[in-house]
XYZ file of N, CA and C in Angstrom:
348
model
N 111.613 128.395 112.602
C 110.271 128.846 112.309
C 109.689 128.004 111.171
N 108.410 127.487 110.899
C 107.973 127.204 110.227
C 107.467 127.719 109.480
N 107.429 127.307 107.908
C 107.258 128.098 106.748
C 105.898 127.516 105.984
N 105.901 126.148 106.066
C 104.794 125.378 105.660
C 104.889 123.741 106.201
N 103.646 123.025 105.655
C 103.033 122.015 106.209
C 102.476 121.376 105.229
N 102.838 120.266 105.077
C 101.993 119.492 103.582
C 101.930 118.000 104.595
N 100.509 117.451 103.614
C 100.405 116.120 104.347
C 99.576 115.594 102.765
N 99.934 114.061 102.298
C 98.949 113.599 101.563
C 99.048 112.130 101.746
N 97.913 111.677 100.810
C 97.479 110.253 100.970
C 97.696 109.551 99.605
N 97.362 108.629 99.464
C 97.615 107.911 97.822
C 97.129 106.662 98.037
N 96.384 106.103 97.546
C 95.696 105.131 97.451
C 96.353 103.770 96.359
N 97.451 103.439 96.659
C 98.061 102.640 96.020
C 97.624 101.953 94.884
N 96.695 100.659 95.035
C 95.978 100.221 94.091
C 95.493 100.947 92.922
N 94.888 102.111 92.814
C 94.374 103.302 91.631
C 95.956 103.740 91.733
N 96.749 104.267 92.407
C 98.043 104.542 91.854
C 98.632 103.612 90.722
N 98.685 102.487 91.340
C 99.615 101.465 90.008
C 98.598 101.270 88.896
N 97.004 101.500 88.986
C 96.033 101.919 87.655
C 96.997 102.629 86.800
N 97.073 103.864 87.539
C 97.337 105.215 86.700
C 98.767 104.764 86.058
N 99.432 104.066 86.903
C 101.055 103.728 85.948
C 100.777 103.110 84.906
N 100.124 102.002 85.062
C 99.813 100.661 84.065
C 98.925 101.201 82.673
N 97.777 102.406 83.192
C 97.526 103.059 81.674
C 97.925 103.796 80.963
N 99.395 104.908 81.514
C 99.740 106.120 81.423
C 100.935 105.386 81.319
N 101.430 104.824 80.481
C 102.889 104.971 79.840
C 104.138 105.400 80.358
N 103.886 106.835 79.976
C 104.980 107.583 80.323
C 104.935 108.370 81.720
N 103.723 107.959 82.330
C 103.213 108.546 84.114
C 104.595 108.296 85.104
N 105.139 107.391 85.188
C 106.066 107.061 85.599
C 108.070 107.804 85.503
N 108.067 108.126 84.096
C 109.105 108.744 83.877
C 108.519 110.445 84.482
N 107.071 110.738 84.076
C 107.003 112.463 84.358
C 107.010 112.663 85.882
N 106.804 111.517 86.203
C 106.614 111.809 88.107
C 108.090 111.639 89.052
N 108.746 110.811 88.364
C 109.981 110.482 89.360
C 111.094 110.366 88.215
N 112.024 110.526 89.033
C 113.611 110.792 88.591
C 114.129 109.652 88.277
N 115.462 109.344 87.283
C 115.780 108.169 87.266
C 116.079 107.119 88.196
N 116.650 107.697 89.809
C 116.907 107.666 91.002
C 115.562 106.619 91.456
N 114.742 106.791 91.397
C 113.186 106.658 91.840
C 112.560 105.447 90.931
N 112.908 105.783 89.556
C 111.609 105.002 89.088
C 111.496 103.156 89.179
N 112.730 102.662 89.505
C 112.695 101.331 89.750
C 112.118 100.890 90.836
N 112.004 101.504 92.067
C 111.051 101.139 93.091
C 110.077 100.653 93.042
N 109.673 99.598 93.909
C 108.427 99.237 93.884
C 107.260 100.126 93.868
N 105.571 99.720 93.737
C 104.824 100.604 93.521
C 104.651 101.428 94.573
N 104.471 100.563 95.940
C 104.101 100.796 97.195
C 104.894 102.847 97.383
N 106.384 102.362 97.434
C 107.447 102.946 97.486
C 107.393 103.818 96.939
N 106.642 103.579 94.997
C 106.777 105.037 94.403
C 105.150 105.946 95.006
N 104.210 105.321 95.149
C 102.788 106.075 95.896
C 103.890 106.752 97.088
N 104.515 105.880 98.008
C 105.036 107.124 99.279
C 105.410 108.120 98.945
N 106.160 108.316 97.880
C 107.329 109.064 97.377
C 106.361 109.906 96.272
N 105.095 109.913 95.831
C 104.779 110.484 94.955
C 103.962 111.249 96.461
N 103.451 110.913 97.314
C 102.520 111.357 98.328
C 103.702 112.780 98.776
N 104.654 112.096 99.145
C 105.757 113.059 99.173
C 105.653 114.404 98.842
N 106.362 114.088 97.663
C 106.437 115.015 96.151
C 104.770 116.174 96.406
N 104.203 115.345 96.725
C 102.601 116.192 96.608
C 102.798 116.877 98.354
N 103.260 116.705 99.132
C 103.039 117.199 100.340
C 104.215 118.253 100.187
N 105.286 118.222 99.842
C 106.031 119.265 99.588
C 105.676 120.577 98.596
N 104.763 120.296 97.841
C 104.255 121.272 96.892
C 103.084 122.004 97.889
N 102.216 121.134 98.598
C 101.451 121.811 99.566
C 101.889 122.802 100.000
N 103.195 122.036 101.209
C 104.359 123.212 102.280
C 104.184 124.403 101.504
N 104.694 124.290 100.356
C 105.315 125.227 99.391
C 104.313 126.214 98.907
N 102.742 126.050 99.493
C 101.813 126.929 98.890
C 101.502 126.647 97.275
N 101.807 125.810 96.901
C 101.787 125.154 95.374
C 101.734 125.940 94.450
N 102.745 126.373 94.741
C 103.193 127.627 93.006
C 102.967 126.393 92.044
N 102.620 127.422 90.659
C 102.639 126.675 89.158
C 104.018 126.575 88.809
N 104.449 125.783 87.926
C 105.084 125.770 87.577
C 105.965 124.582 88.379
N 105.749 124.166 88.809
C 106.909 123.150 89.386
C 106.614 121.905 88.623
N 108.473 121.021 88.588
C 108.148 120.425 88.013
C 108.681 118.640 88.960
N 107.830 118.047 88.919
C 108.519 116.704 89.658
C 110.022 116.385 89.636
N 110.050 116.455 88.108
C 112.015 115.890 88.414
C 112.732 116.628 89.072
N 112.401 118.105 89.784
C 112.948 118.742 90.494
C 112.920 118.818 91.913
N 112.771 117.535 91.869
C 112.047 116.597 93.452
C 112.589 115.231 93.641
N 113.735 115.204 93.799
C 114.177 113.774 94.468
C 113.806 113.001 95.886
N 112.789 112.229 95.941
C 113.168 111.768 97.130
C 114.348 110.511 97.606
N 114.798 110.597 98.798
C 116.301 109.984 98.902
C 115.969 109.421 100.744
N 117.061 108.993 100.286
C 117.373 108.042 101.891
C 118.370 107.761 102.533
N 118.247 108.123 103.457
C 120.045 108.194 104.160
C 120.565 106.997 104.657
N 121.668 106.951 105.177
C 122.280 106.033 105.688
C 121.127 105.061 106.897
N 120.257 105.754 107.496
C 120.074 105.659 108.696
C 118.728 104.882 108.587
N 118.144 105.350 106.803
C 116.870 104.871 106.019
C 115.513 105.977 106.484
N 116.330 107.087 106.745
C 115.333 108.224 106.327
C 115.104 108.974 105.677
N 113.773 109.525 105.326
C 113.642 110.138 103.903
C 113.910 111.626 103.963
N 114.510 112.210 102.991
C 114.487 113.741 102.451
C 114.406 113.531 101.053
N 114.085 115.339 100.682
C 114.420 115.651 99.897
C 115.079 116.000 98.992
N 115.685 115.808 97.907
C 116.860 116.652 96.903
C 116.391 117.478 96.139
N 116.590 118.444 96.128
C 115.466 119.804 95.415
C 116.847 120.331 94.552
N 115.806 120.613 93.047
C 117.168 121.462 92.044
C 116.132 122.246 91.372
N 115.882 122.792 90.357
C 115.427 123.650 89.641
C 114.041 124.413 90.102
N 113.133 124.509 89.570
C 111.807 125.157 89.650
C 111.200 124.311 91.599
N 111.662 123.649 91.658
C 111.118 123.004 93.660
C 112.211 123.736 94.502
N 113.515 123.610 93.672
C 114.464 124.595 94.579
C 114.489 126.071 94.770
N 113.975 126.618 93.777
C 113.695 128.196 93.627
C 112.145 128.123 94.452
N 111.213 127.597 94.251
C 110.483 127.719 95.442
C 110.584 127.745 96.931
N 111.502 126.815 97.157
C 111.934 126.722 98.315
C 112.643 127.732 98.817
N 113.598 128.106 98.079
C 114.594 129.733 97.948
C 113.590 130.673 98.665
N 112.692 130.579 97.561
C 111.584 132.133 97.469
C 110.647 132.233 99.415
N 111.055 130.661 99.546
C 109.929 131.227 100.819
C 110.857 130.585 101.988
N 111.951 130.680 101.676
C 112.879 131.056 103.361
C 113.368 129.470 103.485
N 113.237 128.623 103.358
C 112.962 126.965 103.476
C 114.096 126.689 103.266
N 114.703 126.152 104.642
C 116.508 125.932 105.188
C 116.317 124.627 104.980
N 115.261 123.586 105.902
C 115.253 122.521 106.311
C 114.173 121.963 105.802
N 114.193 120.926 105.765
C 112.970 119.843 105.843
C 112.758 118.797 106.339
N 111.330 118.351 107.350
C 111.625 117.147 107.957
C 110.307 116.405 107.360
N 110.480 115.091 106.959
C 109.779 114.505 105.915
C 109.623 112.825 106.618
N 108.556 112.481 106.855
C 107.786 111.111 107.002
C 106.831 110.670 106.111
N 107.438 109.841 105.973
C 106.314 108.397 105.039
C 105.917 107.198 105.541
N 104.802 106.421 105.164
C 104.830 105.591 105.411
C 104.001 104.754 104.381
N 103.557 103.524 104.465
C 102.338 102.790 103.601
C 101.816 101.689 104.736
N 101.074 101.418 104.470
C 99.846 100.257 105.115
C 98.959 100.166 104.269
N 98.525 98.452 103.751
C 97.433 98.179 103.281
C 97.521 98.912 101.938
N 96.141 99.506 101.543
C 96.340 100.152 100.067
C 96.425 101.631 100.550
N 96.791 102.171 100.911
C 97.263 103.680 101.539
C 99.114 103.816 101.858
N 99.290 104.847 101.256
C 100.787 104.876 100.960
C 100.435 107.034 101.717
N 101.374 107.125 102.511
C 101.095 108.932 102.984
C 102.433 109.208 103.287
N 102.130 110.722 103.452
C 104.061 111.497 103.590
C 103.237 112.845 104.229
N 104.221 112.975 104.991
C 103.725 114.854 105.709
C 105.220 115.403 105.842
N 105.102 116.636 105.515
C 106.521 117.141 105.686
C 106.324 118.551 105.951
N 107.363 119.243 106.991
C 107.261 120.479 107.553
C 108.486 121.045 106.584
N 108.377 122.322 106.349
C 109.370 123.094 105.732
C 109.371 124.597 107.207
N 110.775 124.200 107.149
C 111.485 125.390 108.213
C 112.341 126.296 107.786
N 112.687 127.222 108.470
C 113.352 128.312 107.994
C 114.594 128.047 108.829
């Protein structure tokens, strides 16, 4: 059964803006895991991060580092959820997740279904 549905966009170019003026934008958004990636890579992965909070009905309180995105053997993406993203997930039934990204051009997007 499905629990939620998140989809977002990111506009790459104004993404690597926001890194290049914001300092520390980079450490508050992604995990140590994450932050060496290219920009392209971190917009997917931040589009991500934002489409999973959608699914999730976007409770307050969540916090990014409690949001890994990861890649399997196979080079597909999930999630690693621990603190305040994992207790959300808890709270609303959310067994599974199936998660796509992609980028083209200056557009970087992720949609992800949360199942029970």
């Amino acid at each position: 059964m499905i629990v939620g549905i998140g989809v977002d966009v990111v506009d790459v170019p104004r993404f690597r803006r926001q890194l290049e003026r914001t300092p520390g934008l980079r450490d508050r958004l992604f995990t140590p895991a994450e932050r060496d990636l290219n920009t392209r890579s971190l917009a997917a992965r931040f589009a991500a991060k934002e489409a999973i909070a959608k699914a999730l009905g976007a409770p307050s309180g969540m916090n990014w580092q409690d949001c890994t995105i990861c890649v399997d053997g196979a080079g597909d993406p999930y999630p690693e959820l621990t603190g305040t993203v994992a207790a959300a997930a808890e709270a609303r039934g959310v067994a599974l997740w199936h998660l796509s990204m992609s980028h083209d051009g200056d557009l970087a997007t992720a949609m992800v279904v949360a199942e029970k």
